[in-house]
Coordinates of C-alpha atoms in Angstrom, one line a residue:
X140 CA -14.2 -4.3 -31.6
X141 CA -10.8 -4.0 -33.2
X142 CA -10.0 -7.1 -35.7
X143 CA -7.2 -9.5 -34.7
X144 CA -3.9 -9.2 -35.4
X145 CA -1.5 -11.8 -37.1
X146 CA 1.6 -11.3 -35.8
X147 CA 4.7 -9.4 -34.0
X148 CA 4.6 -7.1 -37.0
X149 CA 1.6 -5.9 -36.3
X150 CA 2.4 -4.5 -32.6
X151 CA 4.6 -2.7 -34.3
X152 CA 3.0 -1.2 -36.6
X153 CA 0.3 0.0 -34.1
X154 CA 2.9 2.2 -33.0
X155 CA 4.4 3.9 -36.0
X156 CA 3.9 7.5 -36.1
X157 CA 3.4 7.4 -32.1
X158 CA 6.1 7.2 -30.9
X159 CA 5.3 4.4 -29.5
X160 CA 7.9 1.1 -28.8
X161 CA 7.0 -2.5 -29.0
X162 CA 6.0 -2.5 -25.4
X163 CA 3.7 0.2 -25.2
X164 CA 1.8 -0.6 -28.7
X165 CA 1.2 -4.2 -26.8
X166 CA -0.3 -2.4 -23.9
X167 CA -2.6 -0.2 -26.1
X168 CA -3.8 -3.0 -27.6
X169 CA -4.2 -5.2 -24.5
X170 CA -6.2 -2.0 -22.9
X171 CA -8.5 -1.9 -25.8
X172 CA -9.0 -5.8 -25.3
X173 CA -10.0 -5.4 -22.1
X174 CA -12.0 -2.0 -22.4
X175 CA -14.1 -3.1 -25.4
X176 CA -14.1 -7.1 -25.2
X177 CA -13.8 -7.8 -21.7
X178 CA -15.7 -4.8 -20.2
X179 CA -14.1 -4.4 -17.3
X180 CA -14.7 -2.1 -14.1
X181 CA -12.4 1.1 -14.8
X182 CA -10.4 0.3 -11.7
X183 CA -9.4 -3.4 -12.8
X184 CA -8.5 -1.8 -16.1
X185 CA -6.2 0.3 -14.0
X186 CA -4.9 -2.4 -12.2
X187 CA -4.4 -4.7 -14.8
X188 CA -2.9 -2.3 -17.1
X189 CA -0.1 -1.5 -14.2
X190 CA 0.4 -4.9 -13.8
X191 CA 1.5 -5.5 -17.5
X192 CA 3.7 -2.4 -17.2
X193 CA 5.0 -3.9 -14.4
X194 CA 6.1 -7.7 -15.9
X195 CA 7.2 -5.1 -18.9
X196 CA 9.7 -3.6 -16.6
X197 CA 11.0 -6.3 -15.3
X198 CA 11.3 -8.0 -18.9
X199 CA 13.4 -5.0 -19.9
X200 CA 15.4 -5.3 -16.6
X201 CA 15.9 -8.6 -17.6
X202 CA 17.6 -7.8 -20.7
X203 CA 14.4 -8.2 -23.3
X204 CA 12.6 -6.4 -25.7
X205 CA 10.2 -8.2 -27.2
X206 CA 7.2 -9.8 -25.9
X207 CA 7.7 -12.4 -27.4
X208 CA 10.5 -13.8 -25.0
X209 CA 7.8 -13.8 -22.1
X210 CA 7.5 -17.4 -20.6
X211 CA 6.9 -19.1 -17.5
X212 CA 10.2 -18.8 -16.1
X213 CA 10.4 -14.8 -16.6
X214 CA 6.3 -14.9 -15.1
X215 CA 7.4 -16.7 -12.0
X216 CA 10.4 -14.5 -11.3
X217 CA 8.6 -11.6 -12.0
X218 CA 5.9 -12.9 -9.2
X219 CA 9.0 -13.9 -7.0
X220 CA 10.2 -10.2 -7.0
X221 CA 6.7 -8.8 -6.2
X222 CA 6.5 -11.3 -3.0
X223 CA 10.2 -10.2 -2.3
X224 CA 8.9 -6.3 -2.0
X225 CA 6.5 -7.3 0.1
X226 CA 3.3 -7.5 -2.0
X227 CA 0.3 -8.4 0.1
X228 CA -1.3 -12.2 -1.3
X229 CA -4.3 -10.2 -2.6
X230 CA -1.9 -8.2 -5.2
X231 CA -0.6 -11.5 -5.7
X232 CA -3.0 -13.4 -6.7
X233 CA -4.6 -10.4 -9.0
X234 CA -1.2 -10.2 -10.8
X235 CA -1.4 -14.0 -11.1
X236 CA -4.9 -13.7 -12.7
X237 CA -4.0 -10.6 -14.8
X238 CA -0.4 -12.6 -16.3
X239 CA -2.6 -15.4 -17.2
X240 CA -5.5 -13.3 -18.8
X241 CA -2.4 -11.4 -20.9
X242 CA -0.8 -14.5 -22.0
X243 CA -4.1 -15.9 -22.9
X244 CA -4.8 -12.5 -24.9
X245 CA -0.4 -12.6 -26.7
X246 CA -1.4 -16.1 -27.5
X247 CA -4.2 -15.9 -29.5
X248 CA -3.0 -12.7 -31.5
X249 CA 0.1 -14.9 -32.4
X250 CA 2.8 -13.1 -30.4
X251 CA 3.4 -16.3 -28.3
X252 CA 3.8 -19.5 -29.6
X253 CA 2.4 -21.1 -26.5
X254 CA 1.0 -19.9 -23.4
X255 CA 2.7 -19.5 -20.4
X256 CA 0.5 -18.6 -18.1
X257 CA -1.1 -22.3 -18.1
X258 CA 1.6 -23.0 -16.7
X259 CA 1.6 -20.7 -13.9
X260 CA 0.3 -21.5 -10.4
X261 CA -2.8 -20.0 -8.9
X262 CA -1.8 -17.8 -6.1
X263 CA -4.3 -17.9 -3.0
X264 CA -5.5 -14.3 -2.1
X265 CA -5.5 -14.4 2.2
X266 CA -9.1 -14.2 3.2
X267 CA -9.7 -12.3 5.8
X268 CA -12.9 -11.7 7.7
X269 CA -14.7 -8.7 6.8
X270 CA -15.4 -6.4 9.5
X271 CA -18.9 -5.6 9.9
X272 CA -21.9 -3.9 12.0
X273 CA -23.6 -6.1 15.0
X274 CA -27.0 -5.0 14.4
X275 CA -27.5 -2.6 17.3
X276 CA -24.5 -0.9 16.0
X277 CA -26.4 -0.9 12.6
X278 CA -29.6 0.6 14.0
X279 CA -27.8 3.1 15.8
X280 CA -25.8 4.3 12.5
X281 CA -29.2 4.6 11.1
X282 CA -31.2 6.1 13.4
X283 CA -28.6 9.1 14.3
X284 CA -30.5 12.0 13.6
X285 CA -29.3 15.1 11.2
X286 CA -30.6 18.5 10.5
X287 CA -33.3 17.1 7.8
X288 CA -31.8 19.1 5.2
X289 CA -30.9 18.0 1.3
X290 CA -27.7 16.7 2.2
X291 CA -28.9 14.9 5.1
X292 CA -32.2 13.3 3.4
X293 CA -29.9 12.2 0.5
X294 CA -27.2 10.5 2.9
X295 CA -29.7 9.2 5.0
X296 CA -31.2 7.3 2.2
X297 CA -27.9 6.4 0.3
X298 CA -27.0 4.2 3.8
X299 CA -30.4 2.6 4.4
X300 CA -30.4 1.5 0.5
X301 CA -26.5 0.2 1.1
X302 CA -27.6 -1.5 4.2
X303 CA -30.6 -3.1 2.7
X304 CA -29.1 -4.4 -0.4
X305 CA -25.6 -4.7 0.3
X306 CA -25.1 -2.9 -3.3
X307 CA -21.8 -2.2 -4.5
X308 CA -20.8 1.9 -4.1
X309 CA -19.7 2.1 -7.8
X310 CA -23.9 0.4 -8.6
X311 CA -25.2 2.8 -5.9
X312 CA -23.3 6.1 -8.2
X313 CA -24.6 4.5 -11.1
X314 CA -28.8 4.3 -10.0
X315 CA -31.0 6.7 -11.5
X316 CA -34.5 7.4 -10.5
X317 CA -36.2 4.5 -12.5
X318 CA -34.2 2.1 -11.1
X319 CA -36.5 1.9 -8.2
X320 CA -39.8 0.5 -7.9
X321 CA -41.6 2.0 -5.1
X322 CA -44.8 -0.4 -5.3
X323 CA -42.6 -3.9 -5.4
X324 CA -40.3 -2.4 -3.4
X325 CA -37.2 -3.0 -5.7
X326 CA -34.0 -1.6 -7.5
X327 CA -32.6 -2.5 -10.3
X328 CA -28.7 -2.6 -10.5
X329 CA -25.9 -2.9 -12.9
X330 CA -23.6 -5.0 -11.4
X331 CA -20.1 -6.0 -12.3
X332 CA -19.9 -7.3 -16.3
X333 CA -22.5 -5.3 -17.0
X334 CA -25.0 -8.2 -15.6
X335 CA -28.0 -6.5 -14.2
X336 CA -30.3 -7.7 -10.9
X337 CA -33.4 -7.5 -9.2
X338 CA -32.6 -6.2 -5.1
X339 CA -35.4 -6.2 -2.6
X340 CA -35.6 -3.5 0.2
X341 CA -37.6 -2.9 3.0
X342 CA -39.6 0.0 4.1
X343 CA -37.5 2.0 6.3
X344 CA -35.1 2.8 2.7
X345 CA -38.2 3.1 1.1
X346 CA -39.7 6.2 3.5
X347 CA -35.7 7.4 3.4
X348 CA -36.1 7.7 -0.2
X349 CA -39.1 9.2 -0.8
X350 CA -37.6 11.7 1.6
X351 CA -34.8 12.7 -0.5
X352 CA -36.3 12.4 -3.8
X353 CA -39.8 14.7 -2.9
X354 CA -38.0 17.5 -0.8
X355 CA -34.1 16.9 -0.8
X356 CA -33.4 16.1 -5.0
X357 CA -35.4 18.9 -6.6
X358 CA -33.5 21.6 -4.6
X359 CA -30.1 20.5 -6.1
X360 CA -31.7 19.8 -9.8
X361 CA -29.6 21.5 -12.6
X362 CA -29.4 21.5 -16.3
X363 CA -27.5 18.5 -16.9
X364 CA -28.4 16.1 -13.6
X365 CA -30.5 13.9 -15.8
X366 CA -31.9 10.8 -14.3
X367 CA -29.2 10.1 -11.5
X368 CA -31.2 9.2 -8.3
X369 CA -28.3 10.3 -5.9
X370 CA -26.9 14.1 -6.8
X371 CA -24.0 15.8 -5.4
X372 CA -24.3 19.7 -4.2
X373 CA -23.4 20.9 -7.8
X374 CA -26.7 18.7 -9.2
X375 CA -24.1 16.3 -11.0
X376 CA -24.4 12.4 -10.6
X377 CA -23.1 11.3 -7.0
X378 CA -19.1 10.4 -7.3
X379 CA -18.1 7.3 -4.9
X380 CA -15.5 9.4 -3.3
X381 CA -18.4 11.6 -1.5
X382 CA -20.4 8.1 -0.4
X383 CA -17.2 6.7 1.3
X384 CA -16.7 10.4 2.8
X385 CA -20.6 10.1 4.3
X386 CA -20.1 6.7 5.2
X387 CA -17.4 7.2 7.7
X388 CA -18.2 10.1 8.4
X389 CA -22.1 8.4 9.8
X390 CA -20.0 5.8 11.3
X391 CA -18.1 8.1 13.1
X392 CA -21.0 10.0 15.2
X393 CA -21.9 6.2 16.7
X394 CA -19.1 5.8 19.3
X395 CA -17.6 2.4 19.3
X396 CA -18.7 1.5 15.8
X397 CA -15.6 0.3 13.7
X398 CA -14.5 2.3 10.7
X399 CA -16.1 1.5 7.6
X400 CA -16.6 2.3 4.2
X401 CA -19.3 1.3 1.8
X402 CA -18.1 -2.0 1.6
X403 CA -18.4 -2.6 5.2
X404 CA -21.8 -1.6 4.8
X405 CA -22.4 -5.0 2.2
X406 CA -20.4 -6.9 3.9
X407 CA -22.7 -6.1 7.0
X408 CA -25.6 -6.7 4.9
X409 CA -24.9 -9.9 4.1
X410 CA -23.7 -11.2 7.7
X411 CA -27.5 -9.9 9.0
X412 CA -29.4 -11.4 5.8
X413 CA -27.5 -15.2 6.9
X414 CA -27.5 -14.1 10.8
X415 CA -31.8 -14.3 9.7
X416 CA -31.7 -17.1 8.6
X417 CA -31.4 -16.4 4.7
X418 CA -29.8 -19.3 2.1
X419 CA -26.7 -18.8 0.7
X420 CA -27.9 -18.8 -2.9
X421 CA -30.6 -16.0 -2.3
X422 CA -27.6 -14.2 -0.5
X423 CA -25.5 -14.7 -3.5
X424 CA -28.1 -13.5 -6.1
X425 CA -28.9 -10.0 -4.3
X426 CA -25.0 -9.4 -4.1
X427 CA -24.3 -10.4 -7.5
X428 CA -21.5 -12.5 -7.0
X429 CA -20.5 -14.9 -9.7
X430 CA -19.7 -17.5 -7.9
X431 CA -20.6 -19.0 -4.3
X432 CA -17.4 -19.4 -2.8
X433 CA -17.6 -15.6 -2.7
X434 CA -20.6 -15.6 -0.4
X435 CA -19.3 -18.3 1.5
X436 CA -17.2 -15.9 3.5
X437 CA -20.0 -14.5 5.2
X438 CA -20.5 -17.7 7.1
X439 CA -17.6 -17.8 8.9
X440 CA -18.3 -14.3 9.9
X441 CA -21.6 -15.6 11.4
X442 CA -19.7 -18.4 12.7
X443 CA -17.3 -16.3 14.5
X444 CA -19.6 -13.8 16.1
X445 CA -21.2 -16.8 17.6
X446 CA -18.1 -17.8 19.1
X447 CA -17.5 -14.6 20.5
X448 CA -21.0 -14.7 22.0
X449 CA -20.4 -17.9 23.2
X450 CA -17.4 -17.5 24.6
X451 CA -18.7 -14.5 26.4
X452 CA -21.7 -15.9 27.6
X453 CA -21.5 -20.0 28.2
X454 CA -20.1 -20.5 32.2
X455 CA -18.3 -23.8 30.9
X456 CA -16.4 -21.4 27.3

């Protein structure tokens, strides 16, 4: 963990001998504040790291140089500019959160004298109802048959264990063969923060991966696979890239069945666990979400589907 800076001064001196201007030593600094202290997922680093360059460009567009002219005023018009282009609330609200985390982060190493970004509303991200699976559409996807061979056996069981956790894709990549314990019927996962959980499953993900890992995973073994429980055709760990590919491309054999990725899949997971009658809390703990509000979502899906249904099916609707 890097030690603290004192000042301005030392943002610049980060970047002598790199080449480097005020600017871009802040962002080095603020990456390896978020890599090493903060731990985030590689693609919020990404994110938030695009976001900074992009208040930094608008800074400069603005006629400064130094970060520390950055205040509330320049935060809000930056914002203004984004909703002007047409950013969707979701980017929004995640450039809201990220301004106020690098604030937060200038402040403390002294480059701010106050922080702005207390002062900066909280924008609302729109929330939209997931789509998911109705569950015969869900027991069709599952039950579609394939040619039995490696590849099929591991896809098979890669969308039974999505379905029957409603695991993230990035914790499903990330499993390895330990993780599971066949006799309690559980996987451990490594969730988002680095905060690990306990995920029941049933049988059905259970028979589809004892499938793949007695006659599909030794054929595609190679020096180097280690302990990943999911393998792609070279023997290397499972990318996410190929599990969204299989998803939708599963999805796509069931006609009628909405297009999907992975995180359709949890989303569907979650509707079915509260459609069965499942607490919120218990739905919360085996998705990992930090807070309830998250989970809360799924309610109104449930909610809606039985409006549909009723408004289908009551004579008096």
């Amino acid at each position: 963990m890097e030690p603290e800076a004192k000042g301005k001064d030392d943002v610049v001196a980060a970047g002598e001998g790199q080449g480097l201007g005020e600017f871009d030593a802040v962002i080095e600094q603020f990456e390896r504040h978020l890599r090493l202290e903060r731990d985030l997922s590689p693609h919020t680093l990404r994110a938030y790291l695009g976001d900074v360059s992009s208040l930094f460009a608008h800074m400069k567009a603005a006629g400064h140089d130094d970060v520390s002219a950055l205040d509330v005023t320049l935060l809000r018009d930056w914002l203004g500019d984004q909703h002007q282009a047409g950013r969707s609330r979701a980017t929004l609200a995640r450039r809201s959160a990220c301004a106020r985390v690098f604030t937060a982060f200038c402040h403390r190493r002294g480059w701010l004298t106050s922080d702005p970004g207390l002062l900066l509303g909280t924008a609302k991200a729109e929330r939209r109802l997931p789509k998911v699976l109705d569950q015969t559409e869900a027991e069709a996807v599952l039950s579609t048959q394939g040619p039995g061979d490696a590849r099929d056996l591991r896809d098979r069981a890669m969308l039974e264990l999505l379905y029957a956790t409603g695991m993230r894709v990035g914790e499903l990549c990330g499993l390895d063969v330990d993780d599971v314990d066949r006799d309690r019927r559980t996987v451990r996962v490594l969730g988002k923060g680095r905060k690990e959980r306990t995920v029941p499953f049933g049988l059905p993900a259970l028979q589809a991966l004892d499938a793949w890992c007695v006659r599909g995973r030794p054929l595609w073994i190679r020096e180097g696979s280690g302990p990943a429980l999911f393998l792609g055709v070279r023997g290397g760990r499972i990318d996410q890239g190929t599990v969204r590919r299989v998803v939708h491309a599963r999805l796509a054999h069931v006609e009628g069945t909405p297009d999907m990725g992975p995180h359709g899949l949890r989303h569907t997971a979650a509707t079915h666990l509260l459609e069965g009658g499942a607490d919120l809390r218990s739905v919360q703990e085996m998705l990992g979400h930090a807070s309830l509000a998250t989970t809360q979502i799924y309610t109104h899906v449930s909610i809606e589907r039985l409006r549909a249904a009723y408004r289908q099916a009551h004579p008096r609707a």
